[in-house]
CSV table of C-alpha atoms in Angstrom, one decimal:
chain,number,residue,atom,x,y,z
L,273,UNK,CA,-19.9,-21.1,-128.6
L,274,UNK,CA,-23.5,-22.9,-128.7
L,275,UNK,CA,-24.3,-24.2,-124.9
L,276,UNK,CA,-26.4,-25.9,-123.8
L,277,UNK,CA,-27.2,-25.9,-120.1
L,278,UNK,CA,-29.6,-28.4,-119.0
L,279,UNK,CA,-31.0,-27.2,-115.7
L,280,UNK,CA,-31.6,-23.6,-117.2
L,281,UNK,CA,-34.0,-22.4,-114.0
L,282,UNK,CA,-32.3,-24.0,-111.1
L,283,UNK,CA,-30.4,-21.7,-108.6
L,284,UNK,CA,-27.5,-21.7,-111.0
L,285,UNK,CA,-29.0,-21.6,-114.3
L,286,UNK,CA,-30.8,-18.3,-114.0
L,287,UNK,CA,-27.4,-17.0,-113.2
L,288,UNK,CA,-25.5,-18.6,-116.0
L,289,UNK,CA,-27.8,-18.1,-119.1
L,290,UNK,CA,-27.8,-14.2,-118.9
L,291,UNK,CA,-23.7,-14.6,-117.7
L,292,UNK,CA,-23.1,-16.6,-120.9
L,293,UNK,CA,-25.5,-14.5,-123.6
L,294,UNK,CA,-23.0,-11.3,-122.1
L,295,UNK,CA,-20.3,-13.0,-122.7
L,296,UNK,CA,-21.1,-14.0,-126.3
L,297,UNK,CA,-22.3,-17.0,-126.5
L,298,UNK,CA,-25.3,-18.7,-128.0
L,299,UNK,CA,-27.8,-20.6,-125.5
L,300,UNK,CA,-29.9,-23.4,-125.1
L,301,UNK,CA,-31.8,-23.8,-121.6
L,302,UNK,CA,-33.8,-26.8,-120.9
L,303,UNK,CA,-36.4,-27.2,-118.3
L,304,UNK,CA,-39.1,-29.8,-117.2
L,305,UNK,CA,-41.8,-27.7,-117.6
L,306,UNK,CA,-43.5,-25.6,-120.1
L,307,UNK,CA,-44.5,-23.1,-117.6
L,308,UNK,CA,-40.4,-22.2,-116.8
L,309,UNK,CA,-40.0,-22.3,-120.9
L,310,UNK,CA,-41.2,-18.1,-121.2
L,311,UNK,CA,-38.5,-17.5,-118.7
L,312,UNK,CA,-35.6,-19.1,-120.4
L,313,UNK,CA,-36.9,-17.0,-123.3
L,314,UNK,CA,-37.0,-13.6,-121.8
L,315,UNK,CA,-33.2,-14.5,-120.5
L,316,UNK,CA,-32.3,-14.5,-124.1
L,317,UNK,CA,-32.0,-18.4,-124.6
L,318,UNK,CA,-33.6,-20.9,-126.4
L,319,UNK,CA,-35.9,-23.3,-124.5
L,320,UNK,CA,-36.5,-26.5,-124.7
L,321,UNK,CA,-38.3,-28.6,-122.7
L,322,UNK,CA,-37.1,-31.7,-121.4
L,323,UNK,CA,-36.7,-34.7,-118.6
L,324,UNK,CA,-33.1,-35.3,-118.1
L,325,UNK,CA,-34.2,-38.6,-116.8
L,326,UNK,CA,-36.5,-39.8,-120.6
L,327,UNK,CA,-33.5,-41.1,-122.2
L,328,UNK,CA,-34.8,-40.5,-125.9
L,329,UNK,CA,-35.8,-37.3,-125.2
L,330,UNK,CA,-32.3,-36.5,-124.1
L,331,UNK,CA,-30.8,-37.4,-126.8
L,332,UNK,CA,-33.2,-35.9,-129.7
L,333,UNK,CA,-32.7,-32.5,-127.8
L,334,UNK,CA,-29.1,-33.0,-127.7
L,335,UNK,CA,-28.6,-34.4,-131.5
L,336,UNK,CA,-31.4,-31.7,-132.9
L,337,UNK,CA,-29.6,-28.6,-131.1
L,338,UNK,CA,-26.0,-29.6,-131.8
L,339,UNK,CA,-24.3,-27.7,-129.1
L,340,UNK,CA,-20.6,-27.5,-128.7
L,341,UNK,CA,-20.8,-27.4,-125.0
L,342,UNK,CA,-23.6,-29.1,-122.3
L,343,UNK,CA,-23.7,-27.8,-119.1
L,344,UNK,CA,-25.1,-29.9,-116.6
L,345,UNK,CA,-27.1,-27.9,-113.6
L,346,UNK,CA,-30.0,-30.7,-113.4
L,347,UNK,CA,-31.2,-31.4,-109.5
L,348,UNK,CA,-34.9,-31.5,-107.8
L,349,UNK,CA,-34.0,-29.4,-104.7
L,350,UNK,CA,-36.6,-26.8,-104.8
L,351,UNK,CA,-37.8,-26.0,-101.4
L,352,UNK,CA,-35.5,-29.3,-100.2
L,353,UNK,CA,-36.2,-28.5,-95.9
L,354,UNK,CA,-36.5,-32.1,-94.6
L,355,UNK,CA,-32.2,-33.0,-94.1
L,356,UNK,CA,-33.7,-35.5,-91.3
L,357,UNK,CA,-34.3,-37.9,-94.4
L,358,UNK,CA,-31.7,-36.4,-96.3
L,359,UNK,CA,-31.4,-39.4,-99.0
L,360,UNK,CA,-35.6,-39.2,-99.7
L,361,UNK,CA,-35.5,-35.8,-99.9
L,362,UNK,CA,-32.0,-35.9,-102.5
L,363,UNK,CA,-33.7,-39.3,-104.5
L,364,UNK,CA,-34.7,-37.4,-107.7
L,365,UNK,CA,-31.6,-35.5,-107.9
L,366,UNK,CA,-29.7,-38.2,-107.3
L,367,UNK,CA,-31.0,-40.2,-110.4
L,368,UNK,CA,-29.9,-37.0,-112.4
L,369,UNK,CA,-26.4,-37.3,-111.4
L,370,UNK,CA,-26.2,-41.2,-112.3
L,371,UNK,CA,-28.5,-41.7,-114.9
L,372,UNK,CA,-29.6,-38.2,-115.8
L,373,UNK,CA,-25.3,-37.5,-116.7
L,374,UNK,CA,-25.0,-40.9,-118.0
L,375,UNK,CA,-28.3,-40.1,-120.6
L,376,UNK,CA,-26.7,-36.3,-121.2
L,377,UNK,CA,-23.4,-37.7,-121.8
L,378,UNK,CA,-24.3,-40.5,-123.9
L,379,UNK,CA,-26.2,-38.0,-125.9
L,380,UNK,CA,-23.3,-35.7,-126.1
L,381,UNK,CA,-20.9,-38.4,-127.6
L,382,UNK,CA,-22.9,-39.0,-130.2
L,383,UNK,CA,-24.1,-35.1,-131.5
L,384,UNK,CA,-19.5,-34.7,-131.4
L,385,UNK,CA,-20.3,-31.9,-128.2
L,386,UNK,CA,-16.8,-31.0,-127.4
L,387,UNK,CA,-16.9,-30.1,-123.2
L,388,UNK,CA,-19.4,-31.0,-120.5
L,389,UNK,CA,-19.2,-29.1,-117.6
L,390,UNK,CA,-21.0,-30.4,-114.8
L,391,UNK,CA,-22.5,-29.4,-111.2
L,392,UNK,CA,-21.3,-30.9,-107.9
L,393,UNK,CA,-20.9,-30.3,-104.5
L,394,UNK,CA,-17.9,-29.1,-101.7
L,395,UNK,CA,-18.8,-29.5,-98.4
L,396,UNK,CA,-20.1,-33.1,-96.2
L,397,UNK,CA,-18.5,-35.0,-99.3
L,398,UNK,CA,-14.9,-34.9,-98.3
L,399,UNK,CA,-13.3,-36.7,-95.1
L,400,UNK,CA,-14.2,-35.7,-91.8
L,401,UNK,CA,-10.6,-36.1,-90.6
L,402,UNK,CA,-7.7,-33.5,-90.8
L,403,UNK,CA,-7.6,-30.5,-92.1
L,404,UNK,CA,-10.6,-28.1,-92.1
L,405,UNK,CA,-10.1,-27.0,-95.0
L,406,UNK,CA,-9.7,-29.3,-98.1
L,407,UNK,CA,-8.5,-29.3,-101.9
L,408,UNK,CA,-9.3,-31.3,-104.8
L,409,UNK,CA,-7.1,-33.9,-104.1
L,410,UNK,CA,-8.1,-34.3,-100.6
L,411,UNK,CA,-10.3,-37.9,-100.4
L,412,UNK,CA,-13.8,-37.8,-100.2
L,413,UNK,CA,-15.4,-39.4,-96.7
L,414,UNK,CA,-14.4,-43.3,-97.2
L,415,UNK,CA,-17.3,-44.1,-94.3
L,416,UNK,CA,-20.4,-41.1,-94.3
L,417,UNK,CA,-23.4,-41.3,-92.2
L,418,UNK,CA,-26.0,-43.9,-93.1
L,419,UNK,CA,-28.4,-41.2,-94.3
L,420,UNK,CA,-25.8,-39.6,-96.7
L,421,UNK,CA,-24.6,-42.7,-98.4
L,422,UNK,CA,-26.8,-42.8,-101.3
L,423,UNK,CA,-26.2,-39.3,-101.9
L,424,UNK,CA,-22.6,-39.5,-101.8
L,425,UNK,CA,-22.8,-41.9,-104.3
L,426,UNK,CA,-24.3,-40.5,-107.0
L,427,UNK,CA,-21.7,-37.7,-106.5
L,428,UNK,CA,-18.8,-39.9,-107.3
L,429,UNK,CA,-20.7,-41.6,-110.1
L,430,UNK,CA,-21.2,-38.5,-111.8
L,431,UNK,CA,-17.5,-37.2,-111.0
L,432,UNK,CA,-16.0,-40.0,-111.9
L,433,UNK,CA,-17.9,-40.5,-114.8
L,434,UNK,CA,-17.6,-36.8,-116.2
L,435,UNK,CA,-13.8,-36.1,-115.1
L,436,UNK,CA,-13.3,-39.9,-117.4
L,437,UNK,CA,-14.8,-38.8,-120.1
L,438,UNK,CA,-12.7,-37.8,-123.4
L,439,UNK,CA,-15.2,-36.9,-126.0
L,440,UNK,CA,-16.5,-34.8,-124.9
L,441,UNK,CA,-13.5,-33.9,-122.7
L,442,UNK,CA,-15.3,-33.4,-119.1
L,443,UNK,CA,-14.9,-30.5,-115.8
L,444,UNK,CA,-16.5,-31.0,-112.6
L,445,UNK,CA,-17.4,-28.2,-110.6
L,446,UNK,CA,-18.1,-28.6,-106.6
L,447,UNK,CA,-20.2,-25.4,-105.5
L,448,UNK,CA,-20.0,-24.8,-101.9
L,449,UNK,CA,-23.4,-23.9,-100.0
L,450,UNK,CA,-25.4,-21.6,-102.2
L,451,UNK,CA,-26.8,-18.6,-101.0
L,452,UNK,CA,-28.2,-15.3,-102.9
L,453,UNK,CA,-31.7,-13.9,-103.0
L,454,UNK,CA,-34.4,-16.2,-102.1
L,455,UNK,CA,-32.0,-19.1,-103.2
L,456,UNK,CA,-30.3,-21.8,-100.4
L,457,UNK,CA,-28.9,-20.4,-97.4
L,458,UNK,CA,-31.5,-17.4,-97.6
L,459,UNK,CA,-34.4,-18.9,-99.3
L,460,UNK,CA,-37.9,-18.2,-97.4
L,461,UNK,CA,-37.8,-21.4,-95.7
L,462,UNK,CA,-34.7,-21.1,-94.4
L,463,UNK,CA,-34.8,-17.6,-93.2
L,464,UNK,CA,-38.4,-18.4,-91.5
L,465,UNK,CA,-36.8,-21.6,-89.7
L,466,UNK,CA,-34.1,-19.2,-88.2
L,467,UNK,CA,-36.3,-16.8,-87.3
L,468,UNK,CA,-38.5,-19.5,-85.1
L,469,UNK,CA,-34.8,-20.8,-83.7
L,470,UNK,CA,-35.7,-23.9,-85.3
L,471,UNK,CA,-31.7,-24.5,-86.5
L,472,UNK,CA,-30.5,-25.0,-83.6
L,473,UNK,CA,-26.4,-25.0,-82.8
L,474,UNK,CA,-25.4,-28.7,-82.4
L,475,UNK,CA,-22.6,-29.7,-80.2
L,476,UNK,CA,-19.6,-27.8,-80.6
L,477,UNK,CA,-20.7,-26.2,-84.1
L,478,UNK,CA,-17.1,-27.2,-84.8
L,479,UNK,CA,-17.8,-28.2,-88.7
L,480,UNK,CA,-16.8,-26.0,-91.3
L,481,UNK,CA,-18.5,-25.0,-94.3
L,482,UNK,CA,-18.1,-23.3,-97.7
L,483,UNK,CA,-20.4,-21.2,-99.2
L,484,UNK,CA,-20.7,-19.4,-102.6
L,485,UNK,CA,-23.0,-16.3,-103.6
L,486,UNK,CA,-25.1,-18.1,-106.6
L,487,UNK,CA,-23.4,-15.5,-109.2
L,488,UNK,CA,-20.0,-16.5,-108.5
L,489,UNK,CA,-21.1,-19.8,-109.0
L,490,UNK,CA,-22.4,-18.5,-112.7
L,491,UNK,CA,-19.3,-16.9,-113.0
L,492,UNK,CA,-16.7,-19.8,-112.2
L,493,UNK,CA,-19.1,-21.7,-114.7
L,494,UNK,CA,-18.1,-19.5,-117.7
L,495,UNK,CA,-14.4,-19.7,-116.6
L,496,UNK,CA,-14.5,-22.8,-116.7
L,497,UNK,CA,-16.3,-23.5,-120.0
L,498,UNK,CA,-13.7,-21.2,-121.4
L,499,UNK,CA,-10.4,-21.9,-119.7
L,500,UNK,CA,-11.0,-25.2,-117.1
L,501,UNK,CA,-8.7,-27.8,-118.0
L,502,UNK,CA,-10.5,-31.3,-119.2
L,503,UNK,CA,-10.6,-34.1,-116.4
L,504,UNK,CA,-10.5,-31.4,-113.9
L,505,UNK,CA,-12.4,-31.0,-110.8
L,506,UNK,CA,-12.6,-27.2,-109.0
L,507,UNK,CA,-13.9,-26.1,-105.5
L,508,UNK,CA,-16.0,-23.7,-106.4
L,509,UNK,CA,-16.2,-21.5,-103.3
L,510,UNK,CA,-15.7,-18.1,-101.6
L,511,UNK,CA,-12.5,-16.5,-99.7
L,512,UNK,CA,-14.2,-17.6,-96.0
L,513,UNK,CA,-14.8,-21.0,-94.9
L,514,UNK,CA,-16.0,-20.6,-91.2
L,515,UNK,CA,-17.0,-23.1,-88.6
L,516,UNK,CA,-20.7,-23.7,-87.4
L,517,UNK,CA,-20.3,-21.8,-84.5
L,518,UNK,CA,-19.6,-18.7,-86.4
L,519,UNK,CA,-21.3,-18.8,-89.2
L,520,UNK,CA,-24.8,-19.8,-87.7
L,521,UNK,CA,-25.4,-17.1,-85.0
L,522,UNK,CA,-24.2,-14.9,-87.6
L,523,UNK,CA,-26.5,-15.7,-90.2
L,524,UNK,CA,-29.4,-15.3,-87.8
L,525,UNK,CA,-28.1,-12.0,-86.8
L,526,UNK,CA,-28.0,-10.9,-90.2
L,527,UNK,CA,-31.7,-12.1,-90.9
L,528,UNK,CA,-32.7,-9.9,-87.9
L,529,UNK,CA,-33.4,-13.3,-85.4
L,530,UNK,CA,-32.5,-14.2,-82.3
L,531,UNK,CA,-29.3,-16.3,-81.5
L,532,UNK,CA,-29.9,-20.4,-82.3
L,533,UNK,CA,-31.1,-22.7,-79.3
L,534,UNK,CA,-27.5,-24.9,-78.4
L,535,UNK,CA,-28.6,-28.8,-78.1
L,536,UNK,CA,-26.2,-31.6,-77.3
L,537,UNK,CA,-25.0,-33.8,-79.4
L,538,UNK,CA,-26.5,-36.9,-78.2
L,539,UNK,CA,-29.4,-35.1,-78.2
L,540,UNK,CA,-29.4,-33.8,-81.9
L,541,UNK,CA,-28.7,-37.6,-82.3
L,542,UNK,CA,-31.8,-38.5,-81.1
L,543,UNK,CA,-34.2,-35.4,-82.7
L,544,UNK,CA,-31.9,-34.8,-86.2
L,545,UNK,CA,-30.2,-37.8,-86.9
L,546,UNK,CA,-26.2,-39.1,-86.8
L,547,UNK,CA,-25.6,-37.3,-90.5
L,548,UNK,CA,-27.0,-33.9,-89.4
L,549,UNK,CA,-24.6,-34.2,-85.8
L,550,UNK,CA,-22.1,-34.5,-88.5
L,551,UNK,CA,-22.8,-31.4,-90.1
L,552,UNK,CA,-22.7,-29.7,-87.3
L,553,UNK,CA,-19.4,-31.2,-85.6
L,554,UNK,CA,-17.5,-32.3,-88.5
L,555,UNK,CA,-17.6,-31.9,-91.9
L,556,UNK,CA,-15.1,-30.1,-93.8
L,557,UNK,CA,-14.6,-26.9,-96.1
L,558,UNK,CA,-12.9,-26.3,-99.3
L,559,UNK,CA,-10.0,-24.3,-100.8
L,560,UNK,CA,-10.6,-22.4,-104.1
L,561,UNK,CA,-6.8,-21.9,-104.7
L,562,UNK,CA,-7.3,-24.2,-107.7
L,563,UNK,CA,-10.3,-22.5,-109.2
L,564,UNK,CA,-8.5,-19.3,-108.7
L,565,UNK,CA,-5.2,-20.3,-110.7
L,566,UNK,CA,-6.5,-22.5,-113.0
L,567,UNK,CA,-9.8,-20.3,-114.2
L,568,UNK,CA,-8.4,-17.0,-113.0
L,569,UNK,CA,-11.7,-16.1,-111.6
L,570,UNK,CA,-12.6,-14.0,-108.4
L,571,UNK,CA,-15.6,-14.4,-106.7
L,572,UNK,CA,-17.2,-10.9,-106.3
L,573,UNK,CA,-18.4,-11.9,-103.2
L,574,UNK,CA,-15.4,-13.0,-101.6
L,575,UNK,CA,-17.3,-13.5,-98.1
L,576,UNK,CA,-20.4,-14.9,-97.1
L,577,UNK,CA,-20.9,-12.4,-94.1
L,578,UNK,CA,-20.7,-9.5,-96.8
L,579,UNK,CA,-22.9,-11.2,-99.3
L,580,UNK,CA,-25.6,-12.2,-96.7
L,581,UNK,CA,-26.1,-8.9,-95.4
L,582,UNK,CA,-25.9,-7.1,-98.9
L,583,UNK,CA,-28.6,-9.1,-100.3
L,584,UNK,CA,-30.9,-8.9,-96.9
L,585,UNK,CA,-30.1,-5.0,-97.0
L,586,UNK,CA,-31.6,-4.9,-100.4
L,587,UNK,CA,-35.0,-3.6,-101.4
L,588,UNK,CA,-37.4,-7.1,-100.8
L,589,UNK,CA,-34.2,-8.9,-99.4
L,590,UNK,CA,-36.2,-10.1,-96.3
L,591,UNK,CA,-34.9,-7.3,-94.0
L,592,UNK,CA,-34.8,-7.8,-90.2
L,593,UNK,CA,-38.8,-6.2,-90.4
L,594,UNK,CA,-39.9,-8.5,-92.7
């Protein structure tokens, strides 16, 4: 098929484009900038470069490529540390999952695309109550923090507008927490703020959190362009949700640091903020049952704690010496 996946040098994209050119498939990647364009190329895609948020420049792209399928991987989260203002530092993203998908889809009705596949998120999003573990048809949180509302949002605009559209007929994926080399849960920033203790345990560390190795999240992408069923959503995570208070100290061991400073809730209330207390104490995890069945995909890292420590093992994976 010809895809196009707008968002081609995000975390995801420079998974997916060389994932779809193996599996056959012909590829258009678009970025913001010219600068990223050489590296679409050399992935074996065509670039184009484009603002999902110029609405006439979305839909010239869109109508002058002709692809049977848009992927949707557009966000501004690039070295995204500050979660103490977690709806400033989530604003541009944000208008690429209202009006970014609402350009891309427009655009896609009228060039006759047949499926949009589009990114979201499993993890803070669902209720906070119950099970620690959720599936698709588990509600999202009917009352989040202040600081996450926005965000939260624009996630069910672009769900509900993508899983409602028919032409093109429309998939939502929700990645867990990414992770991989230099990407998410072991970018640079992240491993240097564990390294200076500065994420500190909160409370009970009684959340629980999904997480996903960013190839799997390539992978389940292809599945699901090829076999997802249309108004469908799909965790997209790994075999091992785990609570803050495992997965934390863990992580820091793994990235060669020292175990994380425990603060009290009230206090992380005062220094973090009510919607990062909530991270820590209770959010919820997802199933991937669905994706499993549905996609019959495997993620190859089925565990975090594996896929951490392969990548930080590896030759310029930010080894404990680093």
């Amino acid at each position: 098929m010809r895809i196009l996946v707008a968002g081609a040098t995000g975390a995801v994209g420079r998974q997916l484009v060389p994932a779809l050119i193996v599996a056959g498939h012909s590829v258009i990647g678009t970025t913001r900038t010219s600068a990223k364009a050489e590296a679409i190329r050399q992935m074996g895609a065509e670039p184009v470069i484009l603002d999902g948020l110029d609405a006439q420049a979305v839909r010239a792209a869109v109508i002058a490529k002709q692809p049977e399928v848009i992927v949707h991987q557009m966000t501004d989260l690039a070295g995204v540390t500050d979660i103490r203002h977690f709806d400033r530092a989530f604003a541009v993203t944000n208008r690429l999952r209202t009006l970014g998908t609402d350009f891309l889809l427009a655009a896609a009705r009228e060039a006759g695309v047949r499926r949009f596949v589009a990114q979201s998120f499993c993890g803070w999003t669902y209720g906070r109550g119950g099970a620690p573990v959720k599936t698709e048809g588990d509600p999202l949180d009917p009352d989040p923090p202040q600081e996450l509302r926005r965000t939260l949002e624009a996630i069910q605009h672009l769900e509900r507008t993508v899983t409602g559209s028919e032409q093109p007929e429309g998939i939502v994926l929700r990645y867990g927490s990414f992770y991989g080399p230099d990407t998410g849960m072991l970018s640079r920033a992240m491993i240097d703020q564990l390294r200076r203790r500065r994420v500190p345990m909160i409370g009970d560390g009684g959340a629980w959190w999904s997480f996903i190795h960013v190839a799997d999240a390539a992978s389940a992408t292809v599945a699901a362009i090829e076999r997802g069923k249309a108004g469908n959503i799909y965790n997209i995570v790994d075999d091992e949700p785990a609570e803050v208070s495992e997965w934390l100290p863990a992580l820091a061991a793994i990235v060669g640091a020292k175990p994380p400073f425990h603060v009290p809730a009230w206090l992380g209330r005062l220094l973090a903020g009510e919607h990062v207390v909530s991270m820590m104490t209770e959010v919820r995890a997802g199933s991937n049952a669905k994706a499993k069945r549905e996609l019959t995909w495997q993620p190859s890292h089925p565990s975090w704690r594996t896929g951490c420590a392969e990548i930080v093992g590896q030759p310029g994976g930010h080894s404990a010496a680093a």
